[in-house]
Short mmCIF file of C-alpha atoms and ligand atoms in Angstrom, two decimals:
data_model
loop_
_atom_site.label_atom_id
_atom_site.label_comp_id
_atom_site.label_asym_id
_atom_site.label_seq_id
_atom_site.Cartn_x
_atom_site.Cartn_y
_atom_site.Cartn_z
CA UNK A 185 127.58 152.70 131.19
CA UNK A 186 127.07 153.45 134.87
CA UNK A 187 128.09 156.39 137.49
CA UNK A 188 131.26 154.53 138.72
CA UNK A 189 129.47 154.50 142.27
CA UNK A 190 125.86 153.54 141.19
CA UNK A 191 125.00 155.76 144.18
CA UNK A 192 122.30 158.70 143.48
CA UNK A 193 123.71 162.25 141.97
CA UNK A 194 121.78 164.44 144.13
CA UNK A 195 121.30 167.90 142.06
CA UNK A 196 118.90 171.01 141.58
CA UNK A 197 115.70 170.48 139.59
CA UNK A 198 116.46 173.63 137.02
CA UNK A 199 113.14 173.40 135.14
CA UNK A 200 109.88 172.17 134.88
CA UNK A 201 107.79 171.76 132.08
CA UNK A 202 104.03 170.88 132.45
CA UNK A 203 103.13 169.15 129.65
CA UNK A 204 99.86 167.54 129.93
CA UNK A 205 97.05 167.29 132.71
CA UNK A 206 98.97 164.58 134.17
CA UNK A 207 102.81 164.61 133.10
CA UNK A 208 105.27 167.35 133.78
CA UNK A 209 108.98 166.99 132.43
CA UNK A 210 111.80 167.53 135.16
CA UNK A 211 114.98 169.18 133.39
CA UNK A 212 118.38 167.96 135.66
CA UNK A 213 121.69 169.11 135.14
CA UNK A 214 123.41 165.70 135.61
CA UNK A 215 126.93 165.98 132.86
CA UNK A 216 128.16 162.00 132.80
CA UNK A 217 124.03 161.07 132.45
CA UNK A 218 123.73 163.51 129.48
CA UNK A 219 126.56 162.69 127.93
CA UNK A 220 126.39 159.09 128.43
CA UNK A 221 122.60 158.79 127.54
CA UNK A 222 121.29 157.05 124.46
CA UNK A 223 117.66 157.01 123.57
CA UNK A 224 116.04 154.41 125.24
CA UNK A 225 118.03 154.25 128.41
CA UNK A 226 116.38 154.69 132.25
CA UNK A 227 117.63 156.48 135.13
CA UNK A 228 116.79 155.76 138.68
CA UNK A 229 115.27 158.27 140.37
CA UNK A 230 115.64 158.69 144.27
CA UNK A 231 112.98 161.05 145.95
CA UNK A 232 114.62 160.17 149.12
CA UNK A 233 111.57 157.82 150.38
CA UNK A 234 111.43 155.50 147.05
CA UNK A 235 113.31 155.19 144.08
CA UNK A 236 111.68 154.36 140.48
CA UNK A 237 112.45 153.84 136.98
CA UNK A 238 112.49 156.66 134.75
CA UNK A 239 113.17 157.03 130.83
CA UNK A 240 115.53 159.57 129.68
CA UNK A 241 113.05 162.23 127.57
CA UNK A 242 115.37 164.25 126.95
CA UNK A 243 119.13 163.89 126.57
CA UNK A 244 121.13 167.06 125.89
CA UNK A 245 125.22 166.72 126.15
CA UNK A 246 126.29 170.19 125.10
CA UNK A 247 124.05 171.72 127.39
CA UNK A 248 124.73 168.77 130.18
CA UNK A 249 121.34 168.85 130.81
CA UNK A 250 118.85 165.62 131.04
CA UNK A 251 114.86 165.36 131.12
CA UNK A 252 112.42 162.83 132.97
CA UNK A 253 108.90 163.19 131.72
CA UNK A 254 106.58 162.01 135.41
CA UNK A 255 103.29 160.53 134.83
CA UNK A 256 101.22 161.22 138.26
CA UNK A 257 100.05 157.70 139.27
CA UNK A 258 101.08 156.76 142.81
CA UNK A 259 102.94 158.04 145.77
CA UNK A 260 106.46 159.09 144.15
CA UNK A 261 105.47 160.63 141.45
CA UNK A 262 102.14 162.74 142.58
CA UNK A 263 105.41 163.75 145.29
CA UNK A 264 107.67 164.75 142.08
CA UNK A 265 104.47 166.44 140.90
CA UNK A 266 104.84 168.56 144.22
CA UNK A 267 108.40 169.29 143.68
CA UNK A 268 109.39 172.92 142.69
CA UNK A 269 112.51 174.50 140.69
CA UNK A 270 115.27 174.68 142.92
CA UNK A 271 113.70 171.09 144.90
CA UNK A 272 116.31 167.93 145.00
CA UNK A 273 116.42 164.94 143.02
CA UNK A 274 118.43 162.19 143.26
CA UNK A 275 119.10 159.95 140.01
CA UNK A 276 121.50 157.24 138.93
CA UNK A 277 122.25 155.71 135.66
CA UNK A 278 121.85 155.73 132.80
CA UNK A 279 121.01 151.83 132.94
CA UNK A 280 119.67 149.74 130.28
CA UNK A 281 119.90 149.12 126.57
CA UNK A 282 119.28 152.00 124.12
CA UNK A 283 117.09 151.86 120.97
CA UNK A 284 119.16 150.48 117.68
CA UNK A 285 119.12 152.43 114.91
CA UNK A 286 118.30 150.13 112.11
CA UNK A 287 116.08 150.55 108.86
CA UNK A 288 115.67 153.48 106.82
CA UNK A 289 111.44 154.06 106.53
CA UNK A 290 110.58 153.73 110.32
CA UNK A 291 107.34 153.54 111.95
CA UNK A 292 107.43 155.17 115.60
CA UNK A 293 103.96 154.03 117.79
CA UNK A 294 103.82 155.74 120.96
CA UNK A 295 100.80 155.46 123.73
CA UNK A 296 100.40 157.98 126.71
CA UNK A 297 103.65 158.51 128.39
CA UNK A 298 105.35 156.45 126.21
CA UNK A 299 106.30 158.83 124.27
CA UNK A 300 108.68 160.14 127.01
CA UNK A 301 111.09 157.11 126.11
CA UNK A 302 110.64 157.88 122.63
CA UNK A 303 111.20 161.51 122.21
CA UNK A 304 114.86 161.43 122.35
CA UNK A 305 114.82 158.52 119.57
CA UNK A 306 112.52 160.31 117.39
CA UNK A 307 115.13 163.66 117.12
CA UNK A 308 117.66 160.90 116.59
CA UNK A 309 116.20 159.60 113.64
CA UNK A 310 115.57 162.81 111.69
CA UNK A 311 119.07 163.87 112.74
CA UNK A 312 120.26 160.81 111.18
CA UNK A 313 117.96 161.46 107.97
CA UNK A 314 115.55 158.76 107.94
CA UNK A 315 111.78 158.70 106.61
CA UNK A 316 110.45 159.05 109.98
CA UNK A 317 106.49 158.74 110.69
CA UNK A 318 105.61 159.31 114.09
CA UNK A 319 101.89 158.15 115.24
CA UNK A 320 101.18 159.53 118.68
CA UNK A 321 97.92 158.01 120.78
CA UNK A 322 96.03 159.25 123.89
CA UNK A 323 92.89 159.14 125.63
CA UNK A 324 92.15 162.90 125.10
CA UNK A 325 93.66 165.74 123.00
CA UNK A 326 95.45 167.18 126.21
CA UNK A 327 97.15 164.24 126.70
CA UNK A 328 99.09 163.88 123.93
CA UNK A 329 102.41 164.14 124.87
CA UNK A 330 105.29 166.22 123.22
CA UNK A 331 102.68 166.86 120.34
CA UNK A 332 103.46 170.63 119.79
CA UNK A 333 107.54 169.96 119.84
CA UNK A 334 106.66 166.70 116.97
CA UNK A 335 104.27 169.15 115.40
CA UNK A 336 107.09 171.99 114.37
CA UNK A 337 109.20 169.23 113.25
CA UNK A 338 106.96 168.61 110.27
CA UNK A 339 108.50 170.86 108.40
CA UNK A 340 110.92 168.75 107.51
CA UNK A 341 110.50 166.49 104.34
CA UNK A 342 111.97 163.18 106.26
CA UNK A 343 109.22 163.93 108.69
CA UNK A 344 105.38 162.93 109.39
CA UNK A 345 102.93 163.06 112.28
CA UNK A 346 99.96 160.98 113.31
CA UNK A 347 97.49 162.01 116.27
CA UNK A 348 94.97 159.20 117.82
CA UNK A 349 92.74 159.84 120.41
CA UNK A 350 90.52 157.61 122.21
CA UNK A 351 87.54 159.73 122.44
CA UNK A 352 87.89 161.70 119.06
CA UNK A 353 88.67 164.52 120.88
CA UNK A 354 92.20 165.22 118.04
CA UNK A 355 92.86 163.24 114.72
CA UNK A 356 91.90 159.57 114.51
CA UNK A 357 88.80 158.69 116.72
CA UNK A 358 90.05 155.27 117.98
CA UNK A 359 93.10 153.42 119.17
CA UNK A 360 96.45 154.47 118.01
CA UNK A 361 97.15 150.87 117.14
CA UNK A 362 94.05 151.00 114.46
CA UNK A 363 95.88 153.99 112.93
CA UNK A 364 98.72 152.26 112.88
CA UNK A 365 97.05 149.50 111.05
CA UNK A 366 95.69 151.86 108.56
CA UNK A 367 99.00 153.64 108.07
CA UNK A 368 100.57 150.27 106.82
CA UNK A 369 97.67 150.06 103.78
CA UNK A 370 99.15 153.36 102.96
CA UNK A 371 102.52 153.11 103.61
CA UNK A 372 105.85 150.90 103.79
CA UNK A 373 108.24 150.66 106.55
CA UNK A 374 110.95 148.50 107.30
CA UNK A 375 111.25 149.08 111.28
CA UNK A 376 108.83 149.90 113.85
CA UNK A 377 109.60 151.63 117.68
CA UNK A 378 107.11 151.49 120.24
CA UNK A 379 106.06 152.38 123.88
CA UNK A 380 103.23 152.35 125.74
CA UNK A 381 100.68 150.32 127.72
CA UNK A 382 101.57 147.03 127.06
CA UNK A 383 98.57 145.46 125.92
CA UNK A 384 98.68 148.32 123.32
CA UNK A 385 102.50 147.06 122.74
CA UNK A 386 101.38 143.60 122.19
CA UNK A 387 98.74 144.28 119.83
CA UNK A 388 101.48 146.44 117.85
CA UNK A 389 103.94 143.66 117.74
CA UNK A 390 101.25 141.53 116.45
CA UNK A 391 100.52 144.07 113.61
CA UNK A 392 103.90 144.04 112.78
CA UNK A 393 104.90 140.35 112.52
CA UNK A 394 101.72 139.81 110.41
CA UNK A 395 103.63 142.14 107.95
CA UNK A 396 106.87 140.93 108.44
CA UNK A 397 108.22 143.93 109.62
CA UNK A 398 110.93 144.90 112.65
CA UNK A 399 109.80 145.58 115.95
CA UNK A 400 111.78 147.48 118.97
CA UNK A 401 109.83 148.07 122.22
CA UNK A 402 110.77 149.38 125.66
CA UNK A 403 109.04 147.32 128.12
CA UNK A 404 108.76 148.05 131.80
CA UNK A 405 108.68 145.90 134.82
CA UNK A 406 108.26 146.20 138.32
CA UNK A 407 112.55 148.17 139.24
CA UNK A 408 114.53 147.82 142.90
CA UNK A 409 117.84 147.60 142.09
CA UNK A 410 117.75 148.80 138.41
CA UNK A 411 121.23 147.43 137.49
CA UNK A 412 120.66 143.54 137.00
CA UNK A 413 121.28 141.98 141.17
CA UNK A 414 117.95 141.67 142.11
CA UNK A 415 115.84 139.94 139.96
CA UNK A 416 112.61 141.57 140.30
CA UNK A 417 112.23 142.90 136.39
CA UNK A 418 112.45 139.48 135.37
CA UNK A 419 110.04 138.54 132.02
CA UNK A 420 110.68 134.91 130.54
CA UNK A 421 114.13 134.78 132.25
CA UNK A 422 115.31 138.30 130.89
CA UNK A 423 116.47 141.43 133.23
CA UNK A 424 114.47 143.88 131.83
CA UNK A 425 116.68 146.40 133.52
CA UNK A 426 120.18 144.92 131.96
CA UNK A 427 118.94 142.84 128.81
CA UNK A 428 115.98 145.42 128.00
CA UNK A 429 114.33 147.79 128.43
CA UNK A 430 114.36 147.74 124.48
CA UNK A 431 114.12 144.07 123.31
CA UNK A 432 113.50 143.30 119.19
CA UNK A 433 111.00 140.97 117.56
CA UNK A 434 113.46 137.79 118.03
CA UNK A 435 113.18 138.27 121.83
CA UNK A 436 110.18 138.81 121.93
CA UNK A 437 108.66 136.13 119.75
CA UNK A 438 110.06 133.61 122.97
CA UNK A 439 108.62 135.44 125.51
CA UNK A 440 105.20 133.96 127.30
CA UNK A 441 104.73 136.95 129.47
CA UNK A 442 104.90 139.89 126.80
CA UNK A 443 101.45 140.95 127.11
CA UNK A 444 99.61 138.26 129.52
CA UNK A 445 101.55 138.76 133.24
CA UNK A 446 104.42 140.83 135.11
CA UNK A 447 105.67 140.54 138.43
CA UNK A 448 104.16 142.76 141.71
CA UNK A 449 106.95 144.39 144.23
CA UNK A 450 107.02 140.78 146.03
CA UNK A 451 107.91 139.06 142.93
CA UNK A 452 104.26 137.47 142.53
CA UNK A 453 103.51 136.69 138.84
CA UNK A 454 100.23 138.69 138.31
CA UNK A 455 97.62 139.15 135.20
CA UNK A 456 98.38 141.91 132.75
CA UNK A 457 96.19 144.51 133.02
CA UNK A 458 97.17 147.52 130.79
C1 FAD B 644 112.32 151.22 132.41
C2 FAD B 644 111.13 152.01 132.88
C3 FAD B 644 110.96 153.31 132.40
C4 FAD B 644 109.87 154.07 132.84
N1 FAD B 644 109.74 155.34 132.33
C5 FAD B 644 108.73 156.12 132.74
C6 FAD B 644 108.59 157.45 132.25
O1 FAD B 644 109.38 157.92 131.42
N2 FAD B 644 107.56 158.19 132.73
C7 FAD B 644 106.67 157.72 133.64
O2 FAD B 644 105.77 158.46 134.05
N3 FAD B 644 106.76 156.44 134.11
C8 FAD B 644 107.76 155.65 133.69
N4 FAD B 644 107.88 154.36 134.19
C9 FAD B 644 106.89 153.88 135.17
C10 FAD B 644 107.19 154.47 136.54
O3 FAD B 644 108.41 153.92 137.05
C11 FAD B 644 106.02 154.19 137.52
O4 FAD B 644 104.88 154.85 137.03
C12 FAD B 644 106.34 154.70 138.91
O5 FAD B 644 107.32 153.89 139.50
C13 FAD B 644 105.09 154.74 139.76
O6 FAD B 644 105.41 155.00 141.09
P1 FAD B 644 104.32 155.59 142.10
O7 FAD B 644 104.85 155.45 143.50
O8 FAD B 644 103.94 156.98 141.70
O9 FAD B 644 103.02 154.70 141.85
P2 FAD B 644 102.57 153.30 142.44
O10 FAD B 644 101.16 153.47 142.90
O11 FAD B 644 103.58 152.76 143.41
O12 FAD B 644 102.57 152.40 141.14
C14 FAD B 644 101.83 152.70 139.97
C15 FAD B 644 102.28 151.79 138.85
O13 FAD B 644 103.70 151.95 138.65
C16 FAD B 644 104.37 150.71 138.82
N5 FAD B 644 105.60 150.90 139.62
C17 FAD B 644 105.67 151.33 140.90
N6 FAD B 644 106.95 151.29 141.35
C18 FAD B 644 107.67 150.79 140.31
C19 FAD B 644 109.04 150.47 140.15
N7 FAD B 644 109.93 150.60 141.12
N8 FAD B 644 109.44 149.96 138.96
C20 FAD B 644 108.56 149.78 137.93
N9 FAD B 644 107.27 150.08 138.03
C21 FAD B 644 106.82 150.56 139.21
C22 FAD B 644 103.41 149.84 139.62
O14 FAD B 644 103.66 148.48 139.37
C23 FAD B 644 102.08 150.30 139.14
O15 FAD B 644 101.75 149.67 137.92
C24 FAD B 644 108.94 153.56 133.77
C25 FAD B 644 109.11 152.25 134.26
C26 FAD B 644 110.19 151.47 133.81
C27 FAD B 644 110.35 150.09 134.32
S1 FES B 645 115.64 145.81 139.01
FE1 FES B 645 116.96 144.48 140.10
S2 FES B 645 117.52 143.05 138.54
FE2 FES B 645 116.36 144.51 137.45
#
């Protein structure tokens, strides 16, 4: 489901969040996006120079409000970093396919700003009652993102929480996909969710067909169009931005590029790197 136009709803920013060293969360007020949006979904986001892919991280109908939780990493979004309440954002969408809500013990793996994609799913799963474990990895402590929201929702009994950080600095001292691994001697589940770097993504989906469990991952490739005309998400012959960004275990057990190459902005296929 699209804005009929596909063109960019300029609008307000009405809040910002800062939520780690490097990631701030940009609160729109954008009604046929929030009430539209599923978990897993991507909005375009114009910052009238460049526009780039963004996951919804926060989808809120009743309130018609929407959030986009910015990593700083280049040009557009160290601009967005700039950007004040009150500054103007343009964004289109939502595009994409959401997360599907399958299984009933689930198993949600998220890396770094991943979790901004993820968020929205994880409220959707204890709403819905599941057994929900959430494992959260970073490099540090203060980048863990959306810990302290997941950390009040553990008070619930449907509801546990997982902390990996690279230099020991919180919980596990290591990669969140060796906690993951140790989490599945302890535990059963019967669906996994993921996001994150995607090395880290392979290496999860690799956990998770050695136990013959099911895997949903948002991936992310290089976005112009963001609604399925120009080819330039392409992986193995899928549009990320139409057929993905979530894609399950039988997709991507026939894809070549999951985890070894992606495209650059000129459509070169290039090494993966992270
Ligand atoms: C479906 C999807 C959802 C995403 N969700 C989030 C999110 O929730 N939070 C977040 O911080 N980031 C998200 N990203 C990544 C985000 O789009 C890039 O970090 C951003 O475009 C970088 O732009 P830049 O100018 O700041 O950096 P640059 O220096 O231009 O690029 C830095 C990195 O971002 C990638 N990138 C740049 N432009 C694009 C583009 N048009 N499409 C895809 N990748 C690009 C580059 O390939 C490079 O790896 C998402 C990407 C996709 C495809
Ligand atoms: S971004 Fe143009 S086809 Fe996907």
């Amino acid at each position: 489901m699209t804005n009929s136009t596909n063109k960019p709803i300029v609008v307000p920013i009405q809040r910002i969040e800062t939520n780690t060293p490097s990631t701030k969360t940009f609160i729109l007020k954008v009604p046929s996006i929030a009430q539209q949006g599923k978990p897993g979904q991507f909005v375009m986001v114009w910052t009238f120079d460049n526009e780039i892919p963004m996951s919804l991280s926060n989808i809120d109908p009743i309130n018609e409000l929407i959030g986009i939780s910015v990593k700083r990493v280049g040009p557009s979004t160290e601009k967005m970093h700039f950007m004040r309440e009150g500054s103007l954002m343009g964004v289109r969408g939502p595009y994409g396919s959401g997360f599907k809500i399958v299984g009933s013990r689930i198993l949600v793996v998220g890396g770094g700003v991943g979790m901004a994609c993820l968020f929205p799913l994880i409220l959707q799963l204890i709403e819905a009652q599941k057994s929900v474990t959430v494992l959260i990895g970073a490099l540090t402590k203060e980048e863990l993102l959306f810990q302290k929201s997941l950390q009040e929702y553990t008070k619930y009994d449907n509801f546990r929480l997982s902390i990996a950080t690279d230099d020991g600095s919180m919980g596990f001292h290591g990669l969140v996909t060796e906690l993951m691994n140790e989490t599945l001697q302890k535990k059963t589940f019967d669906q996994i969710y993921a996001c994150g770097p995607e090395l880290m993504l392979k290496t999860a989906f690799n956990i998770a067909e050695s136990q013959n469990i099911a895997f949903q991952v948002s991936l992310e490739r290089y976005m112009k169009c963001g609604i399925g005309l120009c080819g330039s998400c392409c992986i193995d012959g899928h549009i990320v931005c139409k057929d993905g960004p979530i894609f399950d275990s039988q997709v991507l057990r026939t894809m070549n590029e999951f985890g070894h190459s992606k495209r650059d902005p000129s459509g070169r296929l290039i090494p993966m790197t992270d």
